[in-house]
Amino acid sequence: FNHFPQGTHPNPNLKPQERLSWVVDLLPYVDQAPVFNKIDLKKSWNDKTNEPSTKASIPVLLNPSQPNPPRSDGFSVTHYIGIAGVGKDAATLPLADKKVGMFGYDRTVGMRDVADGLSNTMMITDGYKDLGPWAQGGAVTIRALTTKPYINGPDGIGGPHTGVIQVLLGDGSVRAISQNIDPTVFEAL
């Protein structure tokens, strides 16, 4: 479709945290088309009609090295979060802003929009706290870099691997990034 998924599935009638997440738009491409086909894209992620689908456990969204205790509400989580950019307002910044990341609530990022190149741009990373349902939009599934240290700090970016986090870059490659990376370099990614 010549662009990456938006941070939340477009729906101006819902707040970002009520919308479906970027994960929903990827379901047909990770062998989950039957789940995707049962989701009403006009309704919230936790609408009663969507619950049977959005409660499904999607193995590719779970880090096998990380604990996955069941949630009391029955929704399955994701251990991976999209990067909104730098700053508390990153998910709402316009595409031309220098602090913008790959995911925003109402912005579409195309390949040509990634000025530093897809192999140099962080898209998705490990999350370790405040994890929530994979279908839920908002801060549960996309995060901004707001407070240093960015890795294993208050933003909830980090993972179970000692000394590193796994990062999916825009070109589809995965790299281990040291938790000791210079914060300025991490911001540039």
PDB file of C-alpha atoms in Angstrom:
ATOM      1  CA  PHE A   1       0.000   0.000   0.000  1.00  0.00           C
ATOM      2  CA  ASN A   2       3.099   2.239  -0.324  1.00  0.00           C
ATOM      3  CA  HIS A   3       3.182   3.119   3.367  1.00  0.00           C
ATOM      4  CA  PHE A   4       3.736   1.595   6.788  1.00  0.00           C
ATOM      5  CA  PRO A   5       0.750   1.063   9.084  1.00  0.00           C
ATOM      6  CA  GLN A   6      -0.409   4.024  11.128  1.00  0.00           C
ATOM      7  CA  GLY A   7       0.062   3.816  14.893  1.00  0.00           C
ATOM      8  CA  THR A   8      -3.674   3.415  15.242  1.00  0.00           C
ATOM      9  CA  HIS A   9      -6.159   2.222  12.652  1.00  0.00           C
ATOM     10  CA  PRO A  10      -7.762   5.411  11.257  1.00  0.00           C
ATOM     11  CA  ASN A  11     -10.965   6.270  13.101  1.00  0.00           C
ATOM     12  CA  PRO A  12     -11.639   9.956  13.886  1.00  0.00           C
ATOM     13  CA  ASN A  13     -14.635   9.005  16.040  1.00  0.00           C
ATOM     14  CA  LEU A  14     -12.464   7.272  18.654  1.00  0.00           C
ATOM     15  CA  LYS A  15      -9.642   8.413  20.939  1.00  0.00           C
ATOM     16  CA  PRO A  16      -6.262   6.803  20.140  1.00  0.00           C
ATOM     17  CA  GLN A  17      -6.468   4.433  23.132  1.00  0.00           C
ATOM     18  CA  GLU A  18      -9.911   3.242  21.962  1.00  0.00           C
ATOM     19  CA  ARG A  19      -8.820   2.608  18.367  1.00  0.00           C
ATOM     20  CA  LEU A  20      -7.420  -0.569  16.929  1.00  0.00           C
ATOM     21  CA  SER A  21      -3.621  -0.679  16.930  1.00  0.00           C
ATOM     22  CA  TRP A  22      -1.162  -0.873  14.045  1.00  0.00           C
ATOM     23  CA  VAL A  23      -0.907  -4.596  14.741  1.00  0.00           C
ATOM     24  CA  VAL A  24      -4.420  -5.184  13.417  1.00  0.00           C
ATOM     25  CA  ASP A  25      -3.468  -3.914   9.967  1.00  0.00           C
ATOM     26  CA  LEU A  26      -0.559  -6.382   9.855  1.00  0.00           C
ATOM     27  CA  LEU A  27      -2.573  -9.477  10.789  1.00  0.00           C
ATOM     28  CA  PRO A  28      -3.171 -10.679   7.200  1.00  0.00           C
ATOM     29  CA  TYR A  29       0.603 -10.593   6.628  1.00  0.00           C
ATOM     30  CA  VAL A  30       1.507 -12.721   9.678  1.00  0.00           C
ATOM     31  CA  ASP A  31      -0.823 -15.628   8.892  1.00  0.00           C
ATOM     32  CA  GLN A  32      -3.707 -14.182  10.913  1.00  0.00           C
ATOM     33  CA  ALA A  33      -6.153 -13.294   8.119  1.00  0.00           C
ATOM     34  CA  PRO A  34      -9.011 -15.253   9.787  1.00  0.00           C
ATOM     35  CA  VAL A  35      -8.640 -13.076  12.918  1.00  0.00           C
ATOM     36  CA  PHE A  36      -8.415  -9.888  10.836  1.00  0.00           C
ATOM     37  CA  ASN A  37     -11.490 -10.779   8.771  1.00  0.00           C
ATOM     38  CA  LYS A  38     -13.665 -10.996  11.908  1.00  0.00           C
ATOM     39  CA  ILE A  39     -12.664  -7.561  13.267  1.00  0.00           C
ATOM     40  CA  ASP A  40     -15.021  -4.644  12.653  1.00  0.00           C
ATOM     41  CA  LEU A  41     -12.545  -1.864  11.760  1.00  0.00           C
ATOM     42  CA  LYS A  42     -15.129   0.826  12.526  1.00  0.00           C
ATOM     43  CA  LYS A  43     -15.419  -0.169  16.179  1.00  0.00           C
ATOM     44  CA  SER A  44     -13.094   0.018  19.180  1.00  0.00           C
ATOM     45  CA  TRP A  45     -10.586  -2.699  19.923  1.00  0.00           C
ATOM     46  CA  ASN A  46     -12.593  -3.897  22.937  1.00  0.00           C
ATOM     47  CA  ASP A  47     -16.074  -3.547  21.449  1.00  0.00           C
ATOM     48  CA  LYS A  48     -18.159  -6.652  22.203  1.00  0.00           C
ATOM     49  CA  THR A  49     -18.273  -7.579  18.514  1.00  0.00           C
ATOM     50  CA  ASN A  50     -14.463  -7.449  18.310  1.00  0.00           C
ATOM     51  CA  GLU A  51     -13.668  -9.201  21.592  1.00  0.00           C
ATOM     52  CA  PRO A  52     -13.648 -12.781  20.281  1.00  0.00           C
ATOM     53  CA  SER A  53     -10.975 -11.790  17.751  1.00  0.00           C
ATOM     54  CA  THR A  54      -8.997  -9.250  19.754  1.00  0.00           C
ATOM     55  CA  LYS A  55      -8.656 -11.668  22.666  1.00  0.00           C
ATOM     56  CA  ALA A  56      -6.838 -14.162  20.439  1.00  0.00           C
ATOM     57  CA  SER A  57      -3.263 -14.968  21.334  1.00  0.00           C
ATOM     58  CA  ILE A  58      -0.970 -14.180  18.400  1.00  0.00           C
ATOM     59  CA  PRO A  59       2.330 -16.074  18.871  1.00  0.00           C
ATOM     60  CA  VAL A  60       4.421 -13.749  16.656  1.00  0.00           C
ATOM     61  CA  LEU A  61       3.576 -10.860  19.026  1.00  0.00           C
ATOM     62  CA  LEU A  62       5.086 -12.612  22.028  1.00  0.00           C
ATOM     63  CA  ASN A  63       8.768 -12.687  22.883  1.00  0.00           C
ATOM     64  CA  PRO A  64       9.521 -16.332  23.768  1.00  0.00           C
ATOM     65  CA  SER A  65      12.135 -15.147  26.290  1.00  0.00           C
ATOM     66  CA  GLN A  66       9.629 -13.067  28.214  1.00  0.00           C
ATOM     67  CA  PRO A  67       6.981 -14.206  30.710  1.00  0.00           C
ATOM     68  CA  ASN A  68       3.421 -14.001  29.455  1.00  0.00           C
ATOM     69  CA  PRO A  69       1.042 -14.306  32.391  1.00  0.00           C
ATOM     70  CA  PRO A  70      -2.641 -14.275  31.422  1.00  0.00           C
ATOM     71  CA  ARG A  71      -4.517 -11.009  31.891  1.00  0.00           C
ATOM     72  CA  SER A  72      -7.608 -11.012  34.081  1.00  0.00           C
ATOM     73  CA  ASP A  73      -9.668  -9.468  31.249  1.00  0.00           C
ATOM     74  CA  GLY A  74      -8.708 -12.241  28.796  1.00  0.00           C
ATOM     75  CA  PHE A  75      -6.992 -10.009  26.223  1.00  0.00           C
ATOM     76  CA  SER A  76      -3.636 -11.193  24.913  1.00  0.00           C
ATOM     77  CA  VAL A  77      -0.682  -8.777  25.042  1.00  0.00           C
ATOM     78  CA  THR A  78       2.128  -7.910  22.695  1.00  0.00           C
ATOM     79  CA  HIS A  79       5.728  -7.662  23.868  1.00  0.00           C
ATOM     80  CA  TYR A  80       6.634  -5.392  20.958  1.00  0.00           C
ATOM     81  CA  ILE A  81       5.957  -1.688  20.640  1.00  0.00           C
ATOM     82  CA  GLY A  82       6.137   0.767  17.775  1.00  0.00           C
ATOM     83  CA  ILE A  83       8.326   3.843  18.069  1.00  0.00           C
ATOM     84  CA  ALA A  84       6.464   7.170  17.850  1.00  0.00           C
ATOM     85  CA  GLY A  85       9.558   9.381  17.973  1.00  0.00           C
ATOM     86  CA  VAL A  86      11.133  11.688  20.555  1.00  0.00           C
ATOM     87  CA  GLY A  87       9.096  13.667  23.092  1.00  0.00           C
ATOM     88  CA  LYS A  88       5.780  13.234  24.863  1.00  0.00           C
ATOM     89  CA  ASP A  89       3.850  14.514  21.863  1.00  0.00           C
ATOM     90  CA  ALA A  90       5.691  12.337  19.314  1.00  0.00           C
ATOM     91  CA  ALA A  91       2.604  10.332  18.311  1.00  0.00           C
ATOM     92  CA  THR A  92       0.788  13.533  17.314  1.00  0.00           C
ATOM     93  CA  LEU A  93       3.630  15.340  15.530  1.00  0.00           C
ATOM     94  CA  PRO A  94       3.359  16.120  11.824  1.00  0.00           C
ATOM     95  CA  LEU A  95       5.426  14.029   9.458  1.00  0.00           C
ATOM     96  CA  ALA A  96       7.858  16.887   8.715  1.00  0.00           C
ATOM     97  CA  ASP A  97       8.937  17.264  12.375  1.00  0.00           C
ATOM     98  CA  LYS A  98      12.511  16.146  13.112  1.00  0.00           C
ATOM     99  CA  LYS A  99      11.372  14.268  16.237  1.00  0.00           C
ATOM    100  CA  VAL A 100       8.834  12.120  14.426  1.00  0.00           C
ATOM    101  CA  GLY A 101       9.121   8.325  14.478  1.00  0.00           C
ATOM    102  CA  MET A 102       7.628   5.567  12.352  1.00  0.00           C
ATOM    103  CA  PHE A 103       4.280   5.433  14.185  1.00  0.00           C
ATOM    104  CA  GLY A 104       1.783   8.190  14.891  1.00  0.00           C
ATOM    105  CA  TYR A 105      -1.895   8.222  15.699  1.00  0.00           C
ATOM    106  CA  ASP A 106      -2.990   9.975  12.525  1.00  0.00           C
ATOM    107  CA  ARG A 107       0.052  10.038  10.294  1.00  0.00           C
ATOM    108  CA  THR A 108       1.086   7.813   7.457  1.00  0.00           C
ATOM    109  CA  VAL A 109       4.781   7.179   6.812  1.00  0.00           C
ATOM    110  CA  GLY A 110       5.864   6.050   3.375  1.00  0.00           C
ATOM    111  CA  MET A 111       9.250   4.671   2.379  1.00  0.00           C
ATOM    112  CA  ARG A 112      10.266   8.003   0.838  1.00  0.00           C
ATOM    113  CA  ASP A 113       9.458   9.799   4.086  1.00  0.00           C
ATOM    114  CA  VAL A 114      12.267   8.012   5.931  1.00  0.00           C
ATOM    115  CA  ALA A 115      15.100  10.437   5.147  1.00  0.00           C
ATOM    116  CA  ASP A 116      17.806   8.537   7.081  1.00  0.00           C
ATOM    117  CA  GLY A 117      17.058   5.297   5.266  1.00  0.00           C
ATOM    118  CA  LEU A 118      15.040   2.312   6.389  1.00  0.00           C
ATOM    119  CA  SER A 119      18.164   0.408   7.511  1.00  0.00           C
ATOM    120  CA  ASN A 120      18.942   3.229   9.953  1.00  0.00           C
ATOM    121  CA  THR A 121      15.458   3.827  11.330  1.00  0.00           C
ATOM    122  CA  MET A 122      13.993   2.064  14.352  1.00  0.00           C
ATOM    123  CA  MET A 123      10.442   0.863  13.876  1.00  0.00           C
ATOM    124  CA  ILE A 124       9.571  -1.653  16.597  1.00  0.00           C
ATOM    125  CA  THR A 125      11.348  -2.694  19.765  1.00  0.00           C
ATOM    126  CA  ASP A 126      11.004  -4.814  22.872  1.00  0.00           C
ATOM    127  CA  GLY A 127       8.689  -3.569  25.591  1.00  0.00           C
ATOM    128  CA  TYR A 128       8.999  -4.637  29.201  1.00  0.00           C
ATOM    129  CA  LYS A 129       6.431  -2.739  31.256  1.00  0.00           C
ATOM    130  CA  ASP A 130       2.952  -1.343  30.855  1.00  0.00           C
ATOM    131  CA  LEU A 131       2.343  -3.997  28.210  1.00  0.00           C
ATOM    132  CA  GLY A 132      -1.209  -4.313  27.037  1.00  0.00           C
ATOM    133  CA  PRO A 133      -3.494  -5.878  24.481  1.00  0.00           C
ATOM    134  CA  TRP A 134      -2.058  -6.132  20.979  1.00  0.00           C
ATOM    135  CA  ALA A 135      -5.283  -4.771  19.514  1.00  0.00           C
ATOM    136  CA  GLN A 136      -5.353  -1.602  21.633  1.00  0.00           C
ATOM    137  CA  GLY A 137      -4.166   1.658  20.132  1.00  0.00           C
ATOM    138  CA  GLY A 138      -2.425   4.417  22.043  1.00  0.00           C
ATOM    139  CA  ALA A 139       0.532   4.211  24.424  1.00  0.00           C
ATOM    140  CA  VAL A 140       0.097   0.473  24.953  1.00  0.00           C
ATOM    141  CA  THR A 141       1.355  -0.338  21.459  1.00  0.00           C
ATOM    142  CA  ILE A 142       3.360   2.741  20.463  1.00  0.00           C
ATOM    143  CA  ARG A 143       5.769   4.684  22.642  1.00  0.00           C
ATOM    144  CA  ALA A 144       7.909   7.766  22.437  1.00  0.00           C
ATOM    145  CA  LEU A 145      11.363   8.347  23.843  1.00  0.00           C
ATOM    146  CA  THR A 146      10.635  10.767  26.688  1.00  0.00           C
ATOM    147  CA  THR A 147      12.956  10.077  29.623  1.00  0.00           C
ATOM    148  CA  LYS A 148      16.576   8.875  29.743  1.00  0.00           C
ATOM    149  CA  PRO A 149      17.701   6.175  30.081  1.00  0.00           C
ATOM    150  CA  TYR A 150      15.556   5.146  27.154  1.00  0.00           C
ATOM    151  CA  ILE A 151      16.379   1.454  27.481  1.00  0.00           C
ATOM    152  CA  ASN A 152      15.016  -0.189  30.621  1.00  0.00           C
ATOM    153  CA  GLY A 153      13.885   3.230  31.804  1.00  0.00           C
ATOM    154  CA  PRO A 154      10.506   4.783  32.545  1.00  0.00           C
ATOM    155  CA  ASP A 155       9.251   4.653  28.934  1.00  0.00           C
ATOM    156  CA  GLY A 156       8.935   0.853  29.138  1.00  0.00           C
ATOM    157  CA  ILE A 157      11.321   0.171  26.262  1.00  0.00           C
ATOM    158  CA  GLY A 158      13.499  -2.831  27.071  1.00  0.00           C
ATOM    159  CA  GLY A 159      13.375  -6.551  27.266  1.00  0.00           C
ATOM    160  CA  PRO A 160      14.476  -9.769  28.901  1.00  0.00           C
ATOM    161  CA  HIS A 161      17.908  -9.993  27.277  1.00  0.00           C
ATOM    162  CA  THR A 162      20.822  -8.923  29.442  1.00  0.00           C
ATOM    163  CA  GLY A 163      22.534  -5.790  28.159  1.00  0.00           C
ATOM    164  CA  VAL A 164      20.597  -5.446  24.876  1.00  0.00           C
ATOM    165  CA  ILE A 165      17.209  -4.923  23.315  1.00  0.00           C
ATOM    166  CA  GLN A 166      16.034  -6.221  19.982  1.00  0.00           C
ATOM    167  CA  VAL A 167      15.069  -3.576  17.425  1.00  0.00           C
ATOM    168  CA  LEU A 168      13.229  -4.068  14.139  1.00  0.00           C
ATOM    169  CA  LEU A 169      14.448  -1.520  11.616  1.00  0.00           C
ATOM    170  CA  GLY A 170      12.363  -0.160   8.773  1.00  0.00           C
ATOM    171  CA  ASP A 171      14.044  -2.449   6.243  1.00  0.00           C
ATOM    172  CA  GLY A 172      12.835  -5.526   8.152  1.00  0.00           C
ATOM    173  CA  SER A 173      16.183  -6.394   9.727  1.00  0.00           C
ATOM    174  CA  VAL A 174      16.493  -7.005  13.465  1.00  0.00           C
ATOM    175  CA  ARG A 175      19.475  -5.767  15.445  1.00  0.00           C
ATOM    176  CA  ALA A 176      20.548  -6.088  19.044  1.00  0.00           C
ATOM    177  CA  ILE A 177      21.161  -2.628  20.492  1.00  0.00           C
ATOM    178  CA  SER A 178      23.308  -2.223  23.601  1.00  0.00           C
ATOM    179  CA  GLN A 179      21.544  -0.758  26.609  1.00  0.00           C
ATOM    180  CA  ASN A 180      24.640   1.460  26.907  1.00  0.00           C
ATOM    181  CA  ILE A 181      24.029   3.170  23.556  1.00  0.00           C
ATOM    182  CA  ASP A 182      24.514   6.932  23.635  1.00  0.00           C
ATOM    183  CA  PRO A 183      20.998   8.411  24.084  1.00  0.00           C
ATOM    184  CA  THR A 184      21.655  10.871  21.249  1.00  0.00           C
ATOM    185  CA  VAL A 185      22.408   7.994  18.881  1.00  0.00           C
ATOM    186  CA  PHE A 186      19.292   6.135  20.062  1.00  0.00           C
ATOM    187  CA  GLU A 187      17.203   9.255  19.401  1.00  0.00           C
ATOM    188  CA  ALA A 188      18.704   9.501  15.905  1.00  0.00           C
ATOM    189  CA  LEU A 189      17.651   5.897  15.215  1.00  0.00           C
TER     190      LEU A 189
END
